[in-house]
PDB file of C-alpha atoms in Angstrom:
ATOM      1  CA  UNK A 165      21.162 -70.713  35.163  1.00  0.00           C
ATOM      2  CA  UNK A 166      22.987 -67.501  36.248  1.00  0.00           C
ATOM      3  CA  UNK A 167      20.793 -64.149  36.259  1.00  0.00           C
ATOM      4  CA  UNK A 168      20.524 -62.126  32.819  1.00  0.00           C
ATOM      5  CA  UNK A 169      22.929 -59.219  32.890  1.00  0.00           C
ATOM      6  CA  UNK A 170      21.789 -55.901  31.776  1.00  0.00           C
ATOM      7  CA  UNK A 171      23.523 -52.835  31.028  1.00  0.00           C
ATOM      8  CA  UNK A 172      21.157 -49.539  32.041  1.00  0.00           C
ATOM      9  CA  UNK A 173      22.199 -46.586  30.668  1.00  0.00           C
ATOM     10  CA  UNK A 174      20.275 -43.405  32.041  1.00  0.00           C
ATOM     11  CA  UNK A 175      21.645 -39.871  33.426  1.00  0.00           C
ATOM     12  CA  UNK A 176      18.570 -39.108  35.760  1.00  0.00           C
ATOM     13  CA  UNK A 177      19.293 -40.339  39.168  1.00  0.00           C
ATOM     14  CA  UNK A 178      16.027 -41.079  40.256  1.00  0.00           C
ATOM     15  CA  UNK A 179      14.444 -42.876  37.022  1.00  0.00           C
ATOM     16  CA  UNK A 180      17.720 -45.011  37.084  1.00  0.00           C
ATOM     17  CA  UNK A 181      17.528 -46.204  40.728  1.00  0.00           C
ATOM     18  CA  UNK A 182      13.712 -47.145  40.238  1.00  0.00           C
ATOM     19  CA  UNK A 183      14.329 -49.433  37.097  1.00  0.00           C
ATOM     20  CA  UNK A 184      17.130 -51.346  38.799  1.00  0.00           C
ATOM     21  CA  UNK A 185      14.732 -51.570  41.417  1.00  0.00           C
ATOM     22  CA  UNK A 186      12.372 -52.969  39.700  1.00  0.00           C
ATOM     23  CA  UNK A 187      14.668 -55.221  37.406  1.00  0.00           C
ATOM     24  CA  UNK A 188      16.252 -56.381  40.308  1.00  0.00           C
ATOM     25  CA  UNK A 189      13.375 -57.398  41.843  1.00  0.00           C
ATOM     26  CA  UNK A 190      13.198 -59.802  38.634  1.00  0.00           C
ATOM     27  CA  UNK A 191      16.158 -61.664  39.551  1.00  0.00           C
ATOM     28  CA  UNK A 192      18.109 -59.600  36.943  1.00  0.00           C
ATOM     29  CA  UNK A 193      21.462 -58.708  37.189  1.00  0.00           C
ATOM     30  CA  UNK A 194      22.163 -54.851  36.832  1.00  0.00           C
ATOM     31  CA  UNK A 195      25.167 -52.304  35.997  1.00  0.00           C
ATOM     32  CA  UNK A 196      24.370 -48.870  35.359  1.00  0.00           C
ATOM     33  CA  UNK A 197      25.953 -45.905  33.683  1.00  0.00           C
ATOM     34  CA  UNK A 198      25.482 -42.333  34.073  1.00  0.00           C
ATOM     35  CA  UNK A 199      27.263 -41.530  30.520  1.00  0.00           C
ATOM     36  CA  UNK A 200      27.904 -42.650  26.898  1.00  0.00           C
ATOM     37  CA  UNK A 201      31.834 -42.917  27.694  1.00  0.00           C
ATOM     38  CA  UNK A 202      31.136 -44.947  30.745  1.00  0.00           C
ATOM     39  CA  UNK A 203      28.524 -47.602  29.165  1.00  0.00           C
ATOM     40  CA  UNK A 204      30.963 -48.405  26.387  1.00  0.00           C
ATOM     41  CA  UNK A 205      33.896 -48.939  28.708  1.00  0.00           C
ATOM     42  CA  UNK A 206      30.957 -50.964  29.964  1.00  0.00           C
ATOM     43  CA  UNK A 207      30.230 -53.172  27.221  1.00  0.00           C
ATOM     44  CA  UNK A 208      34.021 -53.446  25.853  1.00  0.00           C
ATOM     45  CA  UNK A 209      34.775 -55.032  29.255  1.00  0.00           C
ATOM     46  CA  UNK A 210      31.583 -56.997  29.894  1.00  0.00           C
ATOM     47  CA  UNK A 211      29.461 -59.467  28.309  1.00  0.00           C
ATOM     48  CA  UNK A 212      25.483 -58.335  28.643  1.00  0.00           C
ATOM     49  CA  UNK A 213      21.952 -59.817  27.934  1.00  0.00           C
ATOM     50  CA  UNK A 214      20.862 -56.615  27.032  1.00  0.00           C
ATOM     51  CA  UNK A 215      21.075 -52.702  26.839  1.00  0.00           C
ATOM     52  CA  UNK A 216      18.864 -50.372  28.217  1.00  0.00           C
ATOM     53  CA  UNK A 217      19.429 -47.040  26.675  1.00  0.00           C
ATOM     54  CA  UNK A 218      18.072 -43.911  27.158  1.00  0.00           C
ATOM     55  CA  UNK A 219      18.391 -41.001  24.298  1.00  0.00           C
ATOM     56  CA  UNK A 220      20.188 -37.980  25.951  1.00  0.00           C
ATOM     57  CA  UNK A 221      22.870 -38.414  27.817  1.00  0.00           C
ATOM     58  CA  UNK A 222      25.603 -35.910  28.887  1.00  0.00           C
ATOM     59  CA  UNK A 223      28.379 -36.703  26.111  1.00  0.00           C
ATOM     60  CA  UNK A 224      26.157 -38.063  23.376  1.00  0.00           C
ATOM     61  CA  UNK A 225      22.525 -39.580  22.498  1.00  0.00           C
ATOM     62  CA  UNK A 226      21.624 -43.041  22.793  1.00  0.00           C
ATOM     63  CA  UNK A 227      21.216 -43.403  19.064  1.00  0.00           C
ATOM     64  CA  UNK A 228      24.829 -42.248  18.952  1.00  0.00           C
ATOM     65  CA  UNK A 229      25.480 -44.976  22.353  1.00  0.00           C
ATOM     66  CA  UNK A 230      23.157 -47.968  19.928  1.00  0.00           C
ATOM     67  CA  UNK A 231      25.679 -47.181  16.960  1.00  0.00           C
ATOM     68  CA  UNK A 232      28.485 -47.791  18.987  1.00  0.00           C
ATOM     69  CA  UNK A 233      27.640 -50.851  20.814  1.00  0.00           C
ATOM     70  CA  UNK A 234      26.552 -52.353  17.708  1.00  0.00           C
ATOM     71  CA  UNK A 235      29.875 -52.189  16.159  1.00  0.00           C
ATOM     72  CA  UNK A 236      31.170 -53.918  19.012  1.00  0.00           C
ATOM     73  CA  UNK A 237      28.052 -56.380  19.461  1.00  0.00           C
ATOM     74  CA  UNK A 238      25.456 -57.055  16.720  1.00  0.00           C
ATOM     75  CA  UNK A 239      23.512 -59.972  18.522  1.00  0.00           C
ATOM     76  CA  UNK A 240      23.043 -58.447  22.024  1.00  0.00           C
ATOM     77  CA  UNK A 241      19.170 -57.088  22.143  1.00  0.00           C
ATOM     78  CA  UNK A 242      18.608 -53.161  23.253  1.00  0.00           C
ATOM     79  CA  UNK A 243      15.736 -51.653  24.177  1.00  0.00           C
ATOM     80  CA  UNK A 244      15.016 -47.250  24.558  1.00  0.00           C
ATOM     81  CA  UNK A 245      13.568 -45.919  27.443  1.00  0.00           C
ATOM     82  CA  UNK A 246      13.024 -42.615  26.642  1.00  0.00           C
ATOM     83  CA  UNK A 247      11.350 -39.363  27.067  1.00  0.00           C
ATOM     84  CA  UNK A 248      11.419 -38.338  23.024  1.00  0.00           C
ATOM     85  CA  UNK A 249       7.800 -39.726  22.373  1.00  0.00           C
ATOM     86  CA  UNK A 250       7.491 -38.852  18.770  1.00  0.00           C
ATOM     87  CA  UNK A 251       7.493 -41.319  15.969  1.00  0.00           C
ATOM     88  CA  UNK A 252      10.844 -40.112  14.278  1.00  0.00           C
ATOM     89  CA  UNK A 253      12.343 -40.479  17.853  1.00  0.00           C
ATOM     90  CA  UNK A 254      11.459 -44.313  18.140  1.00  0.00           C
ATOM     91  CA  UNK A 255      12.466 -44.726  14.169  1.00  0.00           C
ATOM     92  CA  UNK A 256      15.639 -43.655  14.316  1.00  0.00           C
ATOM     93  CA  UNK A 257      16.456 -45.664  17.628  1.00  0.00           C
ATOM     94  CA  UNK A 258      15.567 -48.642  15.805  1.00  0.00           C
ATOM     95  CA  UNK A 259      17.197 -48.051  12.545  1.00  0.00           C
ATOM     96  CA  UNK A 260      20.311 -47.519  14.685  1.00  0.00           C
ATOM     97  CA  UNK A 261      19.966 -51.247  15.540  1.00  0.00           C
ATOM     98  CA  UNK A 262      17.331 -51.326  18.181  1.00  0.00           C
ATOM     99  CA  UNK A 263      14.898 -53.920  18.962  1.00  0.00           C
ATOM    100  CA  UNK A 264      11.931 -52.123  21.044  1.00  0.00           C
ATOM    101  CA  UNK A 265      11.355 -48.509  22.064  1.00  0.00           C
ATOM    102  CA  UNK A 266       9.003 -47.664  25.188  1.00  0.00           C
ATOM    103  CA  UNK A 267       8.462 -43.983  26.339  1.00  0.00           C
ATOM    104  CA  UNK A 268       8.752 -42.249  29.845  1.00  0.00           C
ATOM    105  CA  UNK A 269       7.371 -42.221  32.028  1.00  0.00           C
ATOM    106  CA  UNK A 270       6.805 -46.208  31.466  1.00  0.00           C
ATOM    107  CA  UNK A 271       4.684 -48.670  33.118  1.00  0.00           C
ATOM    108  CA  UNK A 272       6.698 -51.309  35.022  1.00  0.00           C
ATOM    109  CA  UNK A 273       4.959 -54.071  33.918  1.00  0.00           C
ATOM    110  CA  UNK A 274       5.460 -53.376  30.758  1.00  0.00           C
ATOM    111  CA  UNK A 275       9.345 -52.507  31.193  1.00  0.00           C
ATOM    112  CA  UNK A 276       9.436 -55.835  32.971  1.00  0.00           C
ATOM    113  CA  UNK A 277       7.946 -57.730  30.140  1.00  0.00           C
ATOM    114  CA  UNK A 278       9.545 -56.125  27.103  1.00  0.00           C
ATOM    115  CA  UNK A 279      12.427 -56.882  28.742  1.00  0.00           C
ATOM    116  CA  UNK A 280      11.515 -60.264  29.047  1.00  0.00           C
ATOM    117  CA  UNK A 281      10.537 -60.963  25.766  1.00  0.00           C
ATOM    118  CA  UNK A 282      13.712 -59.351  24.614  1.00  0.00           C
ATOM    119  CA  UNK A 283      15.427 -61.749  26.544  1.00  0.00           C
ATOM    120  CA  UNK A 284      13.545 -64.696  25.253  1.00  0.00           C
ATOM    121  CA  UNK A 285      13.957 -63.782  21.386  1.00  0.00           C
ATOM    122  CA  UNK A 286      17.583 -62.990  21.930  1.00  0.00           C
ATOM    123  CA  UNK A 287      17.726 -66.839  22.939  1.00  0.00           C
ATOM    124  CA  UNK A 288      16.471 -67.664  19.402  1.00  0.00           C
ATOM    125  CA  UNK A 289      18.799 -66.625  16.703  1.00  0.00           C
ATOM    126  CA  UNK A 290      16.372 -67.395  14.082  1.00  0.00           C
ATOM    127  CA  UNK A 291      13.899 -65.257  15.340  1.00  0.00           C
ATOM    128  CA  UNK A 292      16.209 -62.317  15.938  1.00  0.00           C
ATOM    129  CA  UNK A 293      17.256 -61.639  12.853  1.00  0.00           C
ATOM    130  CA  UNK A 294      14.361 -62.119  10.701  1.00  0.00           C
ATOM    131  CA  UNK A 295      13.058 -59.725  12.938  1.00  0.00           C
ATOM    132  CA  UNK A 296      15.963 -57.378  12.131  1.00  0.00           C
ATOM    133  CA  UNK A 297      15.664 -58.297   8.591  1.00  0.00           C
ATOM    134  CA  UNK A 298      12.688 -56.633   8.219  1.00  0.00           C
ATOM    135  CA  UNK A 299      13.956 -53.008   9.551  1.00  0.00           C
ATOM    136  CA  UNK A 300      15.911 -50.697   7.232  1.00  0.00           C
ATOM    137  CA  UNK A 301      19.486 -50.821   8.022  1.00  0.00           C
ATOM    138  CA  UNK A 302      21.446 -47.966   8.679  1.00  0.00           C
ATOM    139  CA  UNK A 303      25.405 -47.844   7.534  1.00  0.00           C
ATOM    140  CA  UNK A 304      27.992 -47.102  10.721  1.00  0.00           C
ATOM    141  CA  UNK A 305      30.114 -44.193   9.761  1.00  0.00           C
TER     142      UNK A 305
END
């Protein structure tokens, strides 16, 4: 079975280099963008296991990037890694069609296994969207 690709999408130079580190460590396969503009060049030429999005970016906010991707892809899971820590933050990520939200700094092992289980469920159809069904949904403008 070929390595799971993932998109990363984070600005800061240093936080980006340790997760694909760390994710390729896992056996993972990993592009990165620095921008919202480059990720969804990204993911209109690419097929990915999942999206790793962080919330400000240069050109846009990864709620903005989530909307986006999910008019393009409404299977693929995402996950936030972020530094916006309150509540309303991790809401709205999810509304916009996220599946988990973790804050910076995060541990590792618990990137590496949210990421896993992400994975895992996005194997299952019939788990992933009763788990969707149970979040609001938010209409794409």
């Amino acid at each position: 079975m070929p390595p799971h690709k993932i998109l990363l999408v984070e600005d800061h130079e240093d936080t980006r280099e340790l997760i694909v580190v760390v994710l390729r460590q896992s056996a993972y396969e990993v592009s990165t963008a620095t921008s919202l503009a480059e990720a969804l060049m990204l993911a209109g030429k690419q097929k990915f296991d999942l999206f790793v999005l962080d919330s400000k970016l240069p050109d846009g906010s990864g709620v903005e990037l989530c909307k986006r991707i999910r008019q393009l892809d409404q299977s693929t899971p995402i996950l936030f890694c972020s530094a916006l820590a309150y509540e309303s933050d991790r809401d709205e990520a999810l509304i916009s069609g996220a599946q988990k939200y973790l804050v910076k700094p995060v541990d590792l092992h618990l990137l590496l296994s949210t990421v896993g289980e992400l994975l895992t469920l996005s194997l299952k159809p019939h788990v992933r969207s009763t788990s969707r069904a149970t979040r609001p949904r938010q209409q794409l403008n």
